[in-house]
mmCIF file of C-alpha atoms in Angstrom:
data_model
loop_
_atom_site.group_PDB
_atom_site.id
_atom_site.type_symbol
_atom_site.label_atom_id
_atom_site.label_comp_id
_atom_site.label_asym_id
_atom_site.label_seq_id
_atom_site.Cartn_x
_atom_site.Cartn_y
_atom_site.Cartn_z
ATOM 1 C CA MET G 1 28.739 20.194 78.606
ATOM 2 C CA GLN G 2 27.527 16.592 78.781
ATOM 3 C CA ALA G 3 30.924 15.426 80.049
ATOM 4 C CA PHE G 4 30.927 18.099 82.786
ATOM 5 C CA PHE G 5 27.434 17.277 84.050
ATOM 6 C CA HIS G 6 28.146 13.545 83.886
ATOM 7 C CA GLY G 7 31.273 14.000 86.023
ATOM 8 C CA PHE G 8 29.490 16.310 88.471
ATOM 9 C CA ILE G 9 26.497 14.016 89.046
ATOM 10 C CA LEU G 10 28.671 10.876 89.202
ATOM 11 C CA ALA G 11 31.113 12.359 91.712
ATOM 12 C CA PHE G 12 28.287 13.769 93.840
ATOM 13 C CA GLY G 13 26.608 10.374 93.998
ATOM 14 C CA LEU G 14 29.863 8.735 95.112
ATOM 15 C CA ILE G 15 30.814 11.301 97.770
ATOM 16 C CA LEU G 16 27.333 11.724 99.298
ATOM 17 C CA PRO G 17 27.156 8.533 101.459
ATOM 18 C CA LEU G 18 28.403 8.740 105.044
ATOM 19 C CA GLY G 19 32.052 7.681 105.159
ATOM 20 C CA VAL G 20 35.280 8.085 107.128
ATOM 21 C CA GLN G 21 36.394 11.136 105.129
ATOM 22 C CA ASN G 22 33.079 12.936 105.545
ATOM 23 C CA ILE G 23 32.884 12.171 109.260
ATOM 24 C CA PHE G 24 36.415 13.412 109.885
ATOM 25 C CA VAL G 25 36.058 16.699 107.980
ATOM 26 C CA PHE G 26 32.695 17.391 109.622
ATOM 27 C CA SER G 27 34.070 16.602 113.097
ATOM 28 C CA GLN G 28 36.941 19.056 112.609
ATOM 29 C CA GLY G 29 34.442 21.798 111.846
ATOM 30 C CA VAL G 30 32.800 20.992 115.175
ATOM 31 C CA THR G 31 35.843 20.511 117.420
ATOM 32 C CA GLN G 32 38.210 23.218 116.157
ATOM 33 C CA PRO G 33 37.963 26.577 117.980
ATOM 34 C CA ASN G 34 37.207 28.387 114.705
ATOM 35 C CA ILE G 35 36.568 27.494 111.072
ATOM 36 C CA TYR G 36 40.056 28.512 109.944
ATOM 37 C CA LYS G 37 41.645 25.950 112.270
ATOM 38 C CA ALA G 38 39.704 23.218 110.438
ATOM 39 C CA LEU G 39 41.152 24.184 107.038
ATOM 40 C CA PRO G 40 44.166 21.775 107.138
ATOM 41 C CA ALA G 41 41.901 18.702 107.350
ATOM 42 C CA THR G 42 39.575 20.017 104.647
ATOM 43 C CA LEU G 43 42.379 20.963 102.258
ATOM 44 C CA ALA G 44 44.209 17.663 102.811
ATOM 45 C CA ALA G 45 41.049 15.616 102.120
ATOM 46 C CA ALA G 46 40.231 17.634 98.981
ATOM 47 C CA LEU G 47 43.822 17.401 97.667
ATOM 48 C CA CYS G 48 43.922 13.624 98.257
ATOM 49 C CA ASP G 49 40.647 13.219 96.363
ATOM 50 C CA THR G 50 42.048 15.357 93.547
ATOM 51 C CA LEU G 51 45.144 13.143 93.382
ATOM 52 C CA LEU G 52 43.071 9.941 93.282
ATOM 53 C CA ILE G 53 40.764 11.287 90.577
ATOM 54 C CA VAL G 54 43.638 12.454 88.365
ATOM 55 C CA LEU G 55 45.519 9.156 88.756
ATOM 56 C CA ALA G 56 42.389 7.124 88.014
ATOM 57 C CA ILE G 57 41.608 9.104 84.881
ATOM 58 C CA LEU G 58 45.237 8.948 83.709
ATOM 59 C CA GLY G 59 45.004 5.162 83.596
ATOM 60 C CA VAL G 60 45.850 3.717 87.011
ATOM 61 C CA SER G 61 42.317 2.331 87.112
ATOM 62 C CA MET G 62 43.038 0.073 84.147
ATOM 63 C CA LEU G 63 46.155 -1.267 85.895
ATOM 64 C CA VAL G 64 44.225 -2.107 89.071
ATOM 65 C CA LEU G 65 41.347 -3.705 87.175
ATOM 66 C CA GLN G 66 43.757 -5.859 85.127
ATOM 67 C CA PHE G 67 45.509 -7.377 88.142
ATOM 68 C CA GLU G 68 43.188 -9.102 90.613
ATOM 69 C CA TRP G 69 45.859 -9.325 93.343
ATOM 70 C CA ILE G 70 46.132 -5.518 93.476
ATOM 71 C CA ARG G 71 42.378 -5.190 93.972
ATOM 72 C CA LEU G 72 42.383 -7.905 96.670
ATOM 73 C CA THR G 73 45.304 -6.269 98.481
ATOM 74 C CA LEU G 74 43.524 -2.894 98.467
ATOM 75 C CA LEU G 75 40.370 -4.516 99.820
ATOM 76 C CA ILE G 76 42.108 -6.436 102.625
ATOM 77 C CA VAL G 77 44.167 -3.438 103.764
ATOM 78 C CA GLY G 78 41.076 -1.258 103.513
ATOM 79 C CA ILE G 79 38.932 -3.630 105.585
ATOM 80 C CA LEU G 80 41.527 -3.693 108.370
ATOM 81 C CA PHE G 81 41.801 0.084 108.209
ATOM 82 C CA LEU G 82 38.022 0.540 108.447
ATOM 83 C CA CYS G 83 37.860 -1.758 111.479
ATOM 84 C CA TYR G 84 40.566 0.307 113.172
ATOM 85 C CA MET G 85 38.949 3.652 112.251
ATOM 86 C CA GLY G 86 35.577 2.462 113.548
ATOM 87 C CA LYS G 87 37.201 1.650 116.886
ATOM 88 C CA VAL G 88 38.940 5.059 117.018
ATOM 89 C CA ILE G 89 35.730 6.969 116.251
ATOM 90 C CA TRP G 90 33.681 4.898 118.724
ATOM 91 C CA ASN G 91 36.144 5.377 121.614
ATOM 92 C CA ALA G 92 37.375 8.895 120.908
ATOM 93 C CA GLY G 93 33.970 10.510 120.523
ATOM 94 C CA ALA G 94 33.511 11.427 124.174
ATOM 95 C CA SER G 95 36.939 12.990 124.626
ATOM 96 C CA ASN G 96 36.664 14.977 121.391
ATOM 97 C CA PHE G 97 33.247 16.511 121.970
ATOM 98 C CA GLU G 98 32.980 16.747 125.748
ATOM 99 C CA ASN G 99 36.506 18.018 126.357
ATOM 100 C CA ASN G 100 36.663 19.912 123.052
ATOM 101 C CA ARG G 101 40.012 18.407 122.142
ATOM 102 C CA ALA G 102 41.106 19.840 118.810
ATOM 103 C CA LEU G 103 43.667 18.072 116.644
ATOM 104 C CA SER G 104 46.864 19.936 115.764
ATOM 105 C CA LEU G 105 47.637 20.934 112.176
ATOM 106 C CA LYS G 106 49.984 17.952 111.741
ATOM 107 C CA GLU G 107 47.457 15.514 113.240
ATOM 108 C CA GLN G 108 44.702 16.844 110.979
ATOM 109 C CA VAL G 109 46.790 16.473 107.819
ATOM 110 C CA LEU G 110 48.066 12.979 108.656
ATOM 111 C CA PHE G 111 44.618 11.764 109.662
ATOM 112 C CA ALA G 112 42.988 13.244 106.552
ATOM 113 C CA ILE G 113 45.604 11.617 104.298
ATOM 114 C CA SER G 114 45.125 8.239 105.974
ATOM 115 C CA VAL G 115 41.309 8.286 105.753
ATOM 116 C CA SER G 116 41.525 9.380 102.121
ATOM 117 C CA LEU G 117 44.268 7.176 100.687
ATOM 118 C CA LEU G 118 43.640 4.057 102.827
ATOM 119 C CA ASN G 119 39.864 4.117 102.434
ATOM 120 C CA PRO G 120 38.879 1.196 100.155
ATOM 121 C CA HIS G 121 35.543 2.765 99.253
ATOM 122 C CA ALA G 122 37.232 5.961 98.090
ATOM 123 C CA LEU G 123 39.892 4.027 96.182
ATOM 124 C CA LEU G 124 37.524 1.578 94.512
ATOM 125 C CA ASP G 125 34.942 4.263 93.697
ATOM 126 C CA THR G 126 37.599 6.481 92.169
ATOM 127 C CA VAL G 127 39.390 3.703 90.306
ATOM 128 C CA GLY G 128 36.453 1.508 89.368
ATOM 129 C CA VAL G 129 33.788 4.119 88.677
ATOM 130 C CA ILE G 130 35.347 7.497 87.863
ATOM 131 C CA GLY G 131 38.390 6.006 86.105
ATOM 132 C CA THR G 132 36.378 3.701 83.877
ATOM 133 C CA SER G 133 33.652 6.314 83.207
ATOM 134 C CA ALA G 134 36.321 8.743 81.988
ATOM 135 C CA LEU G 135 37.369 6.289 79.279
ATOM 136 C CA LYS G 136 34.371 7.274 77.156
ATOM 137 C CA TYR G 137 35.730 10.826 76.825
ATOM 138 C CA LYS G 138 38.791 12.177 75.051
ATOM 139 C CA GLY G 139 40.611 15.489 74.874
ATOM 140 C CA PHE G 140 38.735 18.537 76.151
ATOM 141 C CA ASP G 141 35.661 16.479 77.109
ATOM 142 C CA GLN G 142 37.795 14.328 79.417
ATOM 143 C CA THR G 143 39.287 17.498 80.939
ATOM 144 C CA LEU G 144 35.772 18.830 81.657
ATOM 145 C CA PHE G 145 34.809 15.476 83.209
ATOM 146 C CA THR G 146 37.912 15.599 85.435
ATOM 147 C CA VAL G 147 37.313 19.219 86.494
ATOM 148 C CA ALA G 148 33.697 18.404 87.403
ATOM 149 C CA CYS G 149 34.687 15.447 89.597
ATOM 150 C CA ILE G 150 37.380 17.469 91.374
ATOM 151 C CA SER G 151 35.029 20.445 91.872
ATOM 152 C CA VAL G 152 32.491 18.242 93.658
ATOM 153 C CA SER G 153 35.122 17.088 96.166
ATOM 154 C CA TRP G 154 36.224 20.616 97.024
ATOM 155 C CA ILE G 155 32.678 21.987 97.294
ATOM 156 C CA TRP G 156 31.547 19.012 99.403
ATOM 157 C CA PHE G 157 34.410 19.030 101.908
ATOM 158 C CA PHE G 158 34.264 22.797 102.442
ATOM 159 C CA GLY G 159 30.489 22.464 102.857
ATOM 160 C CA LEU G 160 30.957 19.790 105.539
ATOM 161 C CA MET G 161 33.496 21.936 107.385
ATOM 162 C CA ILE G 162 31.187 24.983 107.330
ATOM 163 C CA THR G 163 28.190 22.877 108.438
ATOM 164 C CA GLY G 164 30.144 21.411 111.363
ATOM 165 C CA SER G 165 31.309 24.855 112.450
ATOM 166 C CA SER G 166 27.773 26.263 112.144
ATOM 167 C CA MET G 167 26.288 23.446 114.249
ATOM 168 C CA LYS G 168 28.804 24.183 116.997
ATOM 169 C CA LYS G 169 27.669 27.824 117.063
ATOM 170 C CA LEU G 170 24.086 26.655 117.562
ATOM 171 C CA GLN G 171 25.279 25.071 120.847
ATOM 172 C CA ILE G 172 23.703 21.721 120.103
ATOM 173 C CA SER G 173 24.088 19.253 122.961
ATOM 174 C CA GLY G 174 27.321 17.262 122.944
ATOM 175 C CA LYS G 175 25.219 14.102 123.297
ATOM 176 C CA VAL G 176 23.937 14.645 119.753
ATOM 177 C CA PHE G 177 27.488 14.634 118.408
ATOM 178 C CA LEU G 178 28.371 11.615 120.530
ATOM 179 C CA LEU G 179 25.403 9.749 119.067
ATOM 180 C CA PHE G 180 26.540 10.803 115.590
ATOM 181 C CA ASN G 181 29.985 9.337 116.317
ATOM 182 C CA LYS G 182 28.542 6.038 117.545
ATOM 183 C CA LEU G 183 26.315 5.711 114.478
ATOM 184 C CA SER G 184 29.227 6.628 112.236
ATOM 185 C CA ALA G 185 31.412 3.940 113.805
ATOM 186 C CA LEU G 186 28.652 1.358 113.300
ATOM 187 C CA PHE G 187 28.295 2.417 109.676
ATOM 188 C CA ILE G 188 32.061 2.101 109.108
ATOM 189 C CA TRP G 189 32.118 -1.388 110.678
ATOM 190 C CA GLY G 190 29.122 -2.314 108.523
ATOM 191 C CA THR G 191 31.042 -1.166 105.442
ATOM 192 C CA ALA G 192 34.013 -3.319 106.482
ATOM 193 C CA ILE G 193 31.728 -6.365 106.910
ATOM 194 C CA TYR G 194 30.121 -5.719 103.505
ATOM 195 C CA LEU G 195 33.553 -5.542 101.829
ATOM 196 C CA ALA G 196 34.688 -8.687 103.656
ATOM 197 C CA ILE G 197 31.614 -10.581 102.421
ATOM 198 C CA SER G 198 32.410 -9.465 98.859
ATOM 199 C CA LEU G 199 35.769 -11.229 99.170
ATOM 200 C CA ILE G 200 34.182 -14.590 100.002
#
């Protein structure tokens, strides 16, 4: 079970920090009228993570690490995306929480896909860390490692959705959620700056 526990702990450590994916899934738990309405965002985020993990372990990570221009392209696109997402979260916070605007099913899915597949942290963590760590395992051990990483994503995103929905039921002041959005936007911009510095 060493491979399973390695994958579980590694994936948990990577998904734990505050990021665009986590913020979005949590916010849907808060803004949707009930927990079931937040399922599209949660499922889309978990499925995208599953796709990235499987592709990384199948060998895409080696391709990206071999060609520097691919890594640079991912970073540049990701930095621009993070700057844009920070702006969206900073400006849209008031309308989402004060007016209780809930995204439609289509909007949830598209947004979740974009924050999952265009997020440089998610891509580089999956490719550079999970993909390369999986190389030490073969056969059934590698399968256990993969299952552990995927399980963490599903458990984490459903946990965020349930937590967001539970906090809404507690009738916490909207100002708390607005502050959370502002801090989240600052964190995302900080991440973009950190990635930009790494390019220099």
